[in-house]
Amino acid sequence: MSATLTLDAIGRRVEVNGEHATVRFSGIVPPTEGLWLGVEWDNPERGKHDGSHEGTVYFECRHPTGGSFIRPHKVNFGVDFLTAVKNRYVLEDGPDEDRKEQIITIGNKPVEAIGFDSIIKQQSQLSKLQEVSLRNCAVNCAGEKGIIAETCPNIRRVDLSRNLLSSWDEVIRIADQLKHMDVLILSENKLQFPVGSPSLTGTFSALKTLVLNRTGITWAEVLHCACGWPVLEELYLESDNIFISERPTDVLQMVKLLDLSSNQLIDENQLFLIAYLPRLEQLILSDTGISSIHFPDAGIGCKTSMFPSLQYLVVNNNQISQWSFINELDKLQSLHSLSCLRNPLTEGNNAETTRQLIIAKIGQLKTLNRCEVPPEERHGSELDYWKAFGNEWKKAGGHQDPEKNRPNEEFRAAHPRYQLLCLKFGVPEDEELKTQQPFMLKNQLLSKNPKFKSSIFQKLKKIIIPNSMTIQKVKGLLSRLLKVPVSELLLSYESTKMPGREIELENDQQSLQFYSVENGDCLLVRW
C-alpha cells in the first residue's frame, strides 16, 4: 500500500477478509510503532472497541464494538470499474494465442507486437457488453477519465451492489461514461451524498431503474439527486431508514414504482406527501410497521384524489389488524392488485374467509396476494358478504322500503360497500336473514333440481347435496346416477339472484359454498 493511498484513506471504503468497513483514522497508536488504520465495521459484531485505546479517542463509532485498528497491508482498498469488468468478463486466451507475433508500423518503423490479436479480441468482447454484474467485486472508483466510455460504451445494465464505492460523486463519474445505461443497482454501498449543487445534467439521462437499498440515503438526499434522474421509472429504497420529510416537487414525476420496504419510520402522514406523484402505479410498503391509513378527502363510499394512478399495493409483514384499513383501500381510484400477507388481520382468521371479505370490500380488486380474482369468486364473495351482514344491516336501520332504508353511520363506516351490494343483489329479504344453526346437518343440505341436458334426452331428478361437498364429489355422485364417466361431466349453475346468467363450477377442489350455490338454484349438468 502506497504512502499516498494511506494519506487520503480516511473516509474510504475497505474490505478485510470479506467484511466491509469505513476508514475513520490513519496514524500512529502508541505505544506501538508503525501506521495503523482505524476502521468502523458495517457489522459492529466484527469490531472490538468504540475507536478508543488506553483512554485516548482516535475515532468515533456508532456502536460500542464497531471499531478496530488494522495494519494497512491487511486492507483491500479495491479496484477501478474497468479493472473489475476485465477481471470478470475478459476470456482467457489459450497459450498459443499469447505467443502470436504480428508486425505493425508505428510512424515509419516496423515493430514486432506479441499478443496483439489477444488485445483486439479483449477490446471486442468488452465493447459488446450490455449487462455487467460486478456485485462484491471491490469496485471503488471510475478510474482513468474516459476509459470506460472508450472500452465498453454499450453497457445498459450495471449491478454495482456491495462494493467499495464511498461517494455519489464517484458514481456520477462512472455513469457519465455510460450514456445508454438504463438500470443501475447500488445496494449495500455506504455512500456519501452531495449537499451542494445537483447532479450533472445528462449524466443519468437514460436511467429508468435505480436501486439504492441499504445505502443510507435520506429522503432529502433523494430529492436533491432526483433532478438528475429525469426519466426514472423505478426507485428502490429498501432498509434506508427513510423518513419522508417533504413533498416531491418537479422531481420523481415519472416514477411508476417506489419501494419503501423495511423503513420502520414511515407512517400514514408521510405517505400523504407522496400521494400526488402523478404516475405512481406500484407502491411497496412491506415491513414498515404501518397499521392504519385514512384518506381525509374522501367520505364513505367515495374515491380519494390521492394516489390517482396507484394500481398495485404491497403491505406484507405489517401491523394491520383492523378492517378499516381494507375499507380505506376501496377509495383508491385505480387499485386492482393487493398483497397483504402476514398481518394480524390476515393471520388470525380463516384464510379463505379473510380472502372473501377483502374481495368483497375492495370492488375493483383483480389480484389478491398474487392470485387472480375471477368473476365467479368475486360474485361468491360479494354474495356471501351480502348475506352474512344482512341482519346487522337491518338492525342498523336498513329496510326493504327505499324510503325507510337509512342504515346508521357506524354501519356504513364498517361496511361502506354494502349499499352497492344491495343495488347489485337486491335488499335482503326476511327469509334470507334467518339465522341458521351451523352444526345441524339439515342446515348443511341443499335441495337441488339438476337439469340433465344431452342431445338425446333430458331427465329431472331431485337430490340432496351437502353444501360443503366439493365439485369433484358432486361429479362423482352424478357419475354414479347417470352412468357417465366423471371426465365427461361439465357443471354450472344459474342463481336465483342473477337470472339468465350461468356460472361455471370449474374448480373441482372448491365446495358448492365457495360458489355461493344455495337453495332454489338450478344445477346444470352437461356431458
Coordinates of C-alpha atoms in Angstrom, one line a residue:
M1 CA 0.0 0.0 0.0
S2 CA 1.5 3.4 -1.1
A3 CA 2.0 6.3 1.3
T4 CA -0.2 8.5 -0.9
L5 CA -3.1 6.0 -0.6
T6 CA -2.6 5.9 3.2
L7 CA -2.7 9.7 3.5
D8 CA -6.1 10.0 1.8
A9 CA -7.5 6.8 3.4
I10 CA -9.9 8.5 5.8
G11 CA -13.5 8.1 4.6
R12 CA -12.5 5.3 2.1
R13 CA -14.4 2.1 2.0
V14 CA -12.3 -1.1 2.5
E15 CA -12.7 -4.8 2.6
V16 CA -10.9 -7.1 5.1
N17 CA -11.4 -10.9 4.8
G18 CA -14.8 -10.5 3.3
E19 CA -16.0 -7.9 5.8
H20 CA -16.7 -4.2 4.8
A21 CA -15.7 -1.2 6.8
T22 CA -15.1 2.6 6.5
V23 CA -11.7 4.1 7.4
R24 CA -12.1 6.6 10.2
F25 CA -8.4 7.1 11.3
S26 CA -4.9 6.8 9.9
G27 CA -1.8 7.3 12.1
I28 CA 0.3 6.1 15.0
V29 CA -1.3 4.4 18.0
P30 CA 1.2 4.5 20.9
P31 CA 2.9 2.6 22.4
T32 CA 3.1 0.5 19.2
E33 CA 5.2 1.6 16.2
G34 CA 4.1 1.9 12.6
L35 CA 1.0 3.0 10.8
W36 CA -2.5 1.9 11.8
L37 CA -5.9 2.3 10.2
G38 CA -8.9 2.8 12.4
V39 CA -12.0 1.3 10.8
E40 CA -15.7 1.2 11.6
W41 CA -17.2 -2.1 10.6
D42 CA -20.5 -2.4 8.8
N43 CA -21.1 -5.3 11.1
P44 CA -20.5 -4.0 14.6
E45 CA -20.0 -7.5 15.9
R46 CA -16.8 -7.7 13.9
G47 CA -15.2 -5.0 16.0
K48 CA -13.5 -4.8 19.4
H49 CA -14.0 -1.2 20.7
D50 CA -15.5 2.2 20.0
G51 CA -12.4 3.8 18.5
S52 CA -10.5 4.5 21.7
H53 CA -7.3 2.8 23.0
E54 CA -6.0 3.2 26.6
G55 CA -8.1 6.2 27.3
T56 CA -7.4 8.1 24.0
V57 CA -10.2 8.5 21.5
Y58 CA -8.8 8.1 18.0
F59 CA -12.2 8.0 16.1
E60 CA -15.9 7.5 16.9
C61 CA -18.2 4.7 16.2
R62 CA -22.0 4.4 16.2
H63 CA -21.7 1.1 18.1
P64 CA -19.5 0.4 21.2
T65 CA -17.9 -2.6 19.5
G66 CA -17.9 -1.3 15.9
G67 CA -14.2 -0.3 15.7
S68 CA -10.8 -1.9 15.1
F69 CA -7.2 -1.0 14.4
I70 CA -5.7 -2.8 11.4
R71 CA -2.3 -2.6 9.7
P72 CA -2.6 -1.1 6.1
H73 CA -1.2 -4.2 4.4
K74 CA -4.2 -6.3 5.5
V75 CA -6.7 -3.9 3.9
N76 CA -8.2 -4.1 0.4
F77 CA -9.0 -0.7 -1.0
G78 CA -10.4 -2.2 -4.2
V79 CA -10.1 -1.6 -7.9
D80 CA -11.4 0.7 -10.5
F81 CA -14.6 -0.1 -12.6
L82 CA -12.8 -1.2 -15.8
T83 CA -10.4 -3.5 -13.9
A84 CA -13.3 -5.2 -12.3
V85 CA -15.1 -5.6 -15.7
K86 CA -11.9 -7.2 -17.2
N87 CA -11.4 -9.5 -14.2
R88 CA -14.9 -10.8 -14.7
Y89 CA -15.7 -10.7 -18.4
V90 CA -12.5 -11.0 -20.4
L91 CA -12.0 -14.5 -21.6
E92 CA -8.6 -16.1 -21.0
D93 CA -6.6 -16.7 -24.2
G94 CA -5.0 -20.0 -25.0
P95 CA -1.2 -20.4 -24.7
D96 CA -0.7 -20.4 -28.5
E97 CA -2.6 -17.1 -28.9
D98 CA -0.4 -15.4 -26.3
R99 CA 2.8 -16.2 -28.4
K100 CA 1.4 -14.9 -31.7
E101 CA 3.6 -12.3 -33.3
Q102 CA 2.5 -9.5 -35.6
I103 CA 4.4 -6.7 -37.4
I104 CA 2.8 -3.3 -37.1
T105 CA 4.1 0.1 -38.2
I106 CA 4.4 3.0 -35.8
G107 CA 5.4 6.0 -37.7
N108 CA 7.8 4.7 -40.4
K109 CA 9.2 2.0 -38.1
P110 CA 8.1 -1.6 -38.2
V111 CA 7.5 -3.0 -34.7
E112 CA 7.0 -6.6 -33.6
A113 CA 3.9 -7.0 -31.5
I114 CA 3.3 -10.1 -29.4
G115 CA -0.2 -10.8 -28.3
F116 CA -1.7 -8.1 -30.4
D117 CA -4.6 -10.3 -31.6
S118 CA -5.4 -11.0 -27.9
I119 CA -5.7 -7.3 -27.2
I120 CA -8.1 -6.8 -30.1
K121 CA -10.1 -9.8 -29.0
Q122 CA -10.4 -8.4 -25.5
Q123 CA -11.5 -5.0 -26.7
S124 CA -14.1 -6.6 -29.0
Q125 CA -15.5 -8.6 -26.0
L126 CA -15.8 -5.5 -23.8
S127 CA -17.3 -3.3 -26.5
K128 CA -20.2 -5.7 -26.9
L129 CA -21.1 -5.9 -23.3
Q130 CA -24.6 -4.6 -22.5
E131 CA -25.1 -6.1 -19.0
V132 CA -22.4 -6.3 -16.3
S133 CA -22.8 -7.7 -12.8
L134 CA -20.0 -6.6 -10.5
R135 CA -21.5 -7.4 -7.2
N136 CA -18.9 -7.8 -4.5
C137 CA -16.0 -7.1 -6.8
A138 CA -14.4 -4.4 -4.6
V139 CA -15.1 -1.6 -7.2
N140 CA -14.0 1.8 -5.6
C141 CA -13.8 4.3 -8.4
A142 CA -14.3 5.1 -12.1
G143 CA -10.6 5.0 -12.9
E144 CA -8.9 6.9 -15.7
K145 CA -11.2 9.6 -17.2
G146 CA -12.9 8.5 -20.4
I147 CA -11.6 4.9 -20.3
I148 CA -15.0 3.3 -19.6
A149 CA -16.7 5.1 -22.5
E150 CA -13.8 4.1 -24.8
T151 CA -13.7 0.5 -23.8
C152 CA -17.3 -0.6 -23.1
P153 CA -19.7 2.1 -24.4
N154 CA -22.7 -0.1 -24.9
I155 CA -23.4 -1.1 -21.3
R156 CA -27.1 -0.7 -20.4
R157 CA -27.5 -2.5 -17.1
V158 CA -25.0 -2.3 -14.2
D159 CA -25.0 -4.1 -10.9
L160 CA -22.5 -2.5 -8.5
S161 CA -24.1 -3.7 -5.3
R162 CA -21.9 -4.5 -2.2
N163 CA -18.8 -2.7 -3.5
L164 CA -16.4 -0.2 -2.0
L165 CA -17.8 3.0 -3.6
S166 CA -17.8 5.7 -0.9
S167 CA -19.5 8.7 -2.6
W168 CA -22.2 9.6 -5.1
D169 CA -19.7 11.8 -7.0
E170 CA -17.8 8.6 -7.8
V171 CA -21.0 7.0 -9.1
I172 CA -21.5 10.1 -11.3
R173 CA -18.0 9.7 -12.8
I174 CA -18.9 6.1 -13.8
A175 CA -22.4 6.9 -15.0
D176 CA -21.2 9.9 -17.1
Q177 CA -19.4 7.5 -19.3
L178 CA -22.3 5.1 -19.8
K179 CA -24.8 7.2 -21.8
H180 CA -27.0 4.2 -22.6
M181 CA -27.3 2.9 -19.0
D182 CA -31.0 2.4 -18.0
V183 CA -30.6 0.2 -14.9
L184 CA -28.2 0.9 -12.0
I185 CA -28.0 -1.2 -8.8
L186 CA -26.0 0.3 -6.0
S187 CA -27.4 -1.6 -3.0
E188 CA -25.1 -2.1 0.1
N189 CA -22.7 0.7 -0.8
K190 CA -22.3 3.2 2.1
L191 CA -22.4 6.3 0.0
Q192 CA -21.8 9.9 0.9
F193 CA -24.3 12.0 -1.0
P194 CA -23.8 15.6 -2.1
V195 CA -25.2 18.6 -0.3
G196 CA -24.2 21.2 -2.8
S197 CA -25.1 21.6 -6.5
P198 CA -27.3 18.9 -8.1
S199 CA -26.1 16.1 -10.3
L200 CA -24.6 16.9 -13.7
T201 CA -27.3 17.4 -16.3
G202 CA -27.4 14.5 -18.7
T203 CA -25.4 12.0 -16.6
F204 CA -28.4 9.8 -15.9
S205 CA -30.4 10.9 -19.0
A206 CA -31.4 7.3 -19.9
L207 CA -31.7 5.8 -16.4
K208 CA -35.1 4.2 -15.7
T209 CA -34.4 1.9 -12.8
L210 CA -32.3 2.8 -9.7
V211 CA -31.7 0.5 -6.7
L212 CA -30.4 2.2 -3.6
N213 CA -31.3 -0.4 -1.0
R214 CA -29.3 -0.2 2.3
T215 CA -27.2 2.7 1.1
G216 CA -28.1 5.0 4.0
I217 CA -29.6 7.7 1.7
T218 CA -32.0 10.1 3.3
W219 CA -35.2 11.4 1.7
A220 CA -33.7 14.9 1.4
E221 CA -30.8 13.4 -0.5
V222 CA -33.1 11.5 -2.7
L223 CA -34.9 14.7 -3.7
H224 CA -31.6 16.6 -4.1
C225 CA -30.2 14.0 -6.5
A226 CA -33.5 13.3 -8.3
C227 CA -33.3 16.3 -10.5
G228 CA -30.5 14.3 -12.3
W229 CA -32.9 11.4 -13.0
P230 CA -35.4 12.9 -15.5
V231 CA -36.9 9.7 -16.9
L232 CA -36.6 7.5 -13.8
E233 CA -39.5 5.0 -13.5
E234 CA -38.5 2.6 -10.7
L235 CA -36.8 3.6 -7.4
Y236 CA -35.9 1.1 -4.7
L237 CA -35.1 2.5 -1.2
E238 CA -35.4 -0.6 1.0
S239 CA -33.9 -0.5 4.5
D240 CA -32.6 3.1 4.3
N241 CA -34.3 4.4 7.5
I242 CA -36.2 6.7 5.2
F243 CA -38.4 9.4 6.8
I244 CA -40.4 11.3 4.2
S245 CA -39.9 14.9 5.2
E246 CA -41.2 16.8 2.2
R247 CA -43.3 16.5 -0.9
P248 CA -41.5 16.0 -4.2
T249 CA -41.9 19.0 -6.5
D250 CA -40.7 18.9 -10.1
V251 CA -38.8 15.6 -9.3
L252 CA -39.8 11.9 -9.4
Q253 CA -42.7 12.9 -11.6
M254 CA -42.1 9.9 -14.0
V255 CA -41.7 7.3 -11.2
K256 CA -44.1 4.3 -11.6
L257 CA -42.7 2.1 -8.9
L258 CA -41.5 3.1 -5.4
D259 CA -40.2 0.5 -3.0
L260 CA -40.0 1.8 0.7
S261 CA -39.9 -1.7 2.3
S262 CA -38.3 -2.1 5.7
N263 CA -38.2 1.6 6.5
Q264 CA -39.7 1.5 10.0
L265 CA -40.0 5.3 10.4
I266 CA -42.7 5.6 7.7
D267 CA -46.3 6.3 8.8
E268 CA -49.6 7.3 7.0
N269 CA -48.9 11.0 7.4
Q270 CA -45.7 10.7 5.4
L271 CA -47.4 8.7 2.7
F272 CA -49.6 11.8 2.1
L273 CA -46.5 13.6 0.9
I274 CA -46.0 11.2 -2.0
A275 CA -49.7 10.8 -2.7
Y276 CA -49.8 13.1 -5.7
L277 CA -47.0 11.6 -7.7
P278 CA -48.9 11.5 -11.0
R279 CA -47.6 8.3 -12.5
L280 CA -47.0 6.1 -9.4
E281 CA -48.6 2.7 -10.2
Q282 CA -46.8 0.4 -7.7
L283 CA -46.1 1.2 -4.1
I284 CA -44.3 -1.4 -1.9
L285 CA -44.6 -0.8 1.9
S286 CA -43.7 -4.2 3.3
D287 CA -42.2 -4.4 6.8
T288 CA -42.7 -0.7 7.5
G289 CA -44.8 -1.3 10.6
I290 CA -47.8 0.6 9.1
S291 CA -51.1 -0.2 10.8
S292 CA -53.6 2.4 9.6
I293 CA -54.4 4.7 6.8
H294 CA -57.2 7.2 6.2
F295 CA -57.9 9.4 3.2
P296 CA -59.4 12.6 4.7
D297 CA -60.6 14.0 1.4
A298 CA -63.0 11.1 0.7
G299 CA -66.1 10.2 2.6
I300 CA -67.8 6.9 2.9
G301 CA -68.3 5.3 -0.5
C302 CA -66.3 8.0 -2.3
K303 CA -63.0 7.9 -4.1
T304 CA -59.9 9.8 -3.0
S305 CA -57.9 12.1 -5.2
M306 CA -54.7 10.7 -3.6
F307 CA -52.6 8.2 -5.5
P308 CA -54.6 8.7 -8.7
S309 CA -52.6 6.1 -10.7
L310 CA -51.9 3.5 -8.0
Q311 CA -52.7 0.0 -9.3
Y312 CA -50.6 -2.3 -7.2
L313 CA -50.0 -2.0 -3.4
V314 CA -47.9 -4.3 -1.2
V315 CA -48.3 -4.1 2.6
N316 CA -46.9 -7.5 3.7
N317 CA -45.4 -8.1 7.1
N318 CA -47.0 -5.1 8.8
Q319 CA -49.3 -4.4 11.8
I320 CA -52.6 -4.2 10.0
S321 CA -55.3 -5.5 12.4
Q322 CA -58.4 -3.5 11.6
W323 CA -60.8 -3.9 8.7
S324 CA -61.0 -0.1 8.4
F325 CA -57.6 -0.3 6.7
I326 CA -59.1 -2.5 3.9
N327 CA -62.2 -0.3 3.7
E328 CA -60.0 2.7 3.0
L329 CA -58.3 1.0 0.1
D330 CA -61.5 0.8 -1.8
K331 CA -61.3 4.6 -2.0
L332 CA -58.3 4.4 -4.3
Q333 CA -59.3 5.1 -7.9
S334 CA -57.2 2.7 -9.8
L335 CA -56.2 -0.1 -7.3
H336 CA -56.6 -3.6 -8.7
S337 CA -53.8 -5.6 -7.1
L338 CA -53.1 -6.0 -3.4
S339 CA -50.7 -8.1 -1.4
C340 CA -51.3 -8.1 2.4
L341 CA -49.7 -11.3 3.7
R342 CA -48.6 -11.9 7.3
N343 CA -50.6 -9.2 9.0
P344 CA -52.6 -9.7 12.3
L345 CA -55.8 -9.2 10.3
T346 CA -55.0 -12.0 7.8
E347 CA -53.1 -14.4 10.2
G348 CA -55.8 -14.6 12.9
N349 CA -58.7 -15.8 10.8
N350 CA -59.6 -18.5 8.3
A351 CA -57.6 -17.7 5.2
E352 CA -60.4 -18.4 2.8
T353 CA -62.9 -16.3 4.7
T354 CA -60.4 -13.4 5.0
R355 CA -59.8 -13.5 1.3
Q356 CA -63.5 -13.4 0.6
L357 CA -64.0 -10.4 2.9
I358 CA -61.2 -8.5 1.3
I359 CA -62.5 -9.2 -2.2
A360 CA -66.0 -8.1 -1.2
K361 CA -64.7 -4.9 0.5
I362 CA -62.5 -3.7 -2.4
G363 CA -64.7 -3.5 -5.5
Q364 CA -62.0 -3.2 -8.2
L365 CA -59.6 -5.8 -7.0
K366 CA -58.5 -8.2 -9.7
T367 CA -55.5 -9.8 -7.9
L368 CA -55.1 -10.6 -4.2
N369 CA -51.9 -11.9 -2.8
R370 CA -50.7 -12.7 -6.3
C371 CA -53.7 -14.9 -7.1
E372 CA -56.2 -13.7 -9.7
V373 CA -59.8 -12.9 -8.6
P374 CA -62.0 -14.5 -11.3
P375 CA -65.6 -13.2 -11.8
E376 CA -67.0 -16.3 -10.1
E377 CA -65.0 -15.7 -7.0
R378 CA -66.0 -12.1 -6.8
H379 CA -69.6 -13.0 -7.2
G380 CA -69.5 -15.6 -4.5
S381 CA -67.5 -13.4 -2.1
E382 CA -69.9 -10.4 -2.5
L383 CA -73.0 -12.6 -2.2
D384 CA -71.7 -14.3 0.9
Y385 CA -70.8 -10.9 2.4
W386 CA -74.2 -9.5 1.5
K387 CA -75.9 -12.4 3.3
A388 CA -73.5 -12.5 6.3
F389 CA -74.1 -8.9 7.3
G390 CA -77.8 -8.6 6.4
N391 CA -79.0 -8.9 10.0
E392 CA -76.5 -6.3 11.1
W393 CA -77.7 -4.0 8.2
K394 CA -81.3 -4.4 9.3
K395 CA -80.6 -3.7 13.0
A396 CA -78.6 -0.6 11.9
G397 CA -81.6 0.9 10.1
G398 CA -81.6 -1.0 6.8
H399 CA -85.0 -1.6 5.3
Q400 CA -86.6 -3.2 2.2
D401 CA -88.6 0.1 1.7
P402 CA -86.2 2.6 0.0
E403 CA -87.8 5.5 1.9
K404 CA -87.1 3.8 5.2
N405 CA -83.7 2.4 4.3
R406 CA -81.3 4.5 6.4
P407 CA -78.5 2.4 8.0
N408 CA -76.6 4.4 10.6
E409 CA -73.2 5.9 10.0
E410 CA -71.5 3.3 12.2
F411 CA -72.7 0.5 9.9
R412 CA -71.9 2.4 6.7
A413 CA -68.3 3.1 8.0
A414 CA -67.8 -0.6 8.8
H415 CA -69.4 -1.8 5.6
P416 CA -69.0 1.1 3.0
R417 CA -69.8 -1.2 0.0
Y418 CA -72.9 -2.8 1.5
Q419 CA -75.4 -0.4 -0.1
L420 CA -73.8 -1.1 -3.5
L421 CA -74.2 -4.8 -3.0
C422 CA -77.9 -4.2 -2.2
L423 CA -78.2 -2.5 -5.6
K424 CA -76.5 -5.5 -7.2
F425 CA -78.3 -8.3 -5.4
G426 CA -81.4 -6.5 -4.1
V427 CA -82.1 -5.8 -0.4
P428 CA -82.0 -8.8 1.8
E429 CA -85.4 -10.4 2.4
D430 CA -86.5 -11.6 5.9
E431 CA -86.4 -15.2 4.7
E432 CA -82.7 -14.8 3.7
L433 CA -81.8 -13.2 7.0
K434 CA -82.9 -16.2 9.2
T435 CA -80.1 -17.3 11.3
Q436 CA -79.0 -20.9 10.6
Q437 CA -77.6 -23.3 13.2
P438 CA -74.3 -24.2 11.6
F439 CA -73.8 -27.5 13.3
M440 CA -77.2 -29.0 12.4
L441 CA -76.9 -31.4 9.5
K442 CA -80.2 -30.4 8.0
N443 CA -79.0 -26.9 7.6
Q444 CA -76.0 -28.0 5.6
L445 CA -78.2 -29.7 3.0
L446 CA -79.4 -28.0 -0.2
S447 CA -82.3 -29.1 -2.2
K448 CA -81.3 -29.1 -5.9
N449 CA -83.2 -29.7 -9.1
P450 CA -80.5 -30.7 -11.6
K451 CA -81.3 -30.4 -15.3
F452 CA -79.5 -33.1 -17.2
K453 CA -79.0 -32.0 -20.8
S454 CA -77.8 -34.0 -23.7
S455 CA -78.5 -34.3 -27.4
I456 CA -80.7 -37.4 -26.8
F457 CA -82.7 -36.8 -23.7
Q458 CA -83.4 -34.8 -20.6
K459 CA -84.1 -36.1 -17.1
L460 CA -85.2 -34.3 -14.0
K461 CA -84.4 -35.6 -10.5
K462 CA -84.5 -34.2 -7.0
I463 CA -81.4 -34.9 -4.9
I464 CA -80.0 -33.8 -1.5
I465 CA -76.4 -32.5 -1.6
P466 CA -74.3 -31.1 1.4
N467 CA -73.3 -27.5 0.9
S468 CA -69.8 -28.4 1.9
M469 CA -69.4 -31.0 -0.8
T470 CA -66.7 -30.3 -3.4
I471 CA -67.4 -30.1 -7.1
Q472 CA -65.3 -33.2 -7.6
K473 CA -67.5 -35.2 -5.2
V474 CA -70.7 -33.8 -6.8
K475 CA -69.4 -35.1 -10.1
G476 CA -68.7 -38.5 -8.6
L477 CA -72.3 -38.7 -7.3
L478 CA -73.8 -37.6 -10.6
S479 CA -71.5 -40.1 -12.4
R480 CA -73.0 -43.0 -10.5
L481 CA -76.6 -41.8 -11.0
L482 CA -76.1 -41.2 -14.7
K483 CA -73.6 -43.9 -15.6
V484 CA -71.4 -41.3 -17.2
P485 CA -67.6 -41.0 -16.7
V486 CA -66.6 -38.2 -14.4
S487 CA -64.2 -36.8 -17.0
E488 CA -67.2 -36.1 -19.3
L489 CA -69.2 -34.1 -16.8
L490 CA -69.4 -30.3 -17.0
L491 CA -71.1 -28.4 -14.2
S492 CA -72.5 -24.9 -13.9
Y493 CA -75.5 -23.3 -12.2
E494 CA -78.0 -20.5 -12.5
S495 CA -78.5 -18.3 -9.4
T496 CA -81.9 -17.0 -8.5
K497 CA -80.2 -13.8 -7.6
M498 CA -78.8 -13.4 -11.2
P499 CA -81.4 -14.9 -13.5
G500 CA -80.2 -15.6 -17.0
R501 CA -76.5 -15.8 -16.0
E502 CA -74.8 -19.2 -16.0
I503 CA -71.8 -19.6 -13.7
E504 CA -69.3 -22.4 -14.3
L505 CA -68.2 -24.7 -11.5
E506 CA -64.7 -25.2 -12.9
N507 CA -62.6 -25.8 -9.8
D508 CA -63.1 -29.4 -8.7
Q509 CA -61.4 -28.7 -5.3
Q510 CA -63.7 -25.9 -4.3
S511 CA -67.0 -26.5 -2.4
L512 CA -70.5 -25.6 -3.5
Q513 CA -70.4 -23.0 -0.7
F514 CA -67.4 -21.3 -2.3
Y515 CA -69.5 -20.6 -5.4
S516 CA -72.5 -19.5 -3.2
V517 CA -74.8 -22.2 -4.5
E518 CA -78.0 -22.0 -2.4
N519 CA -81.5 -23.5 -2.2
G520 CA -83.5 -22.9 -5.3
D521 CA -80.5 -22.5 -7.6
C522 CA -80.5 -24.6 -10.8
L523 CA -77.6 -27.0 -11.2
L524 CA -76.8 -27.6 -14.9
V525 CA -75.0 -30.8 -16.0
R526 CA -73.7 -31.4 -19.4
W527 CA -71.9 -34.4 -20.9

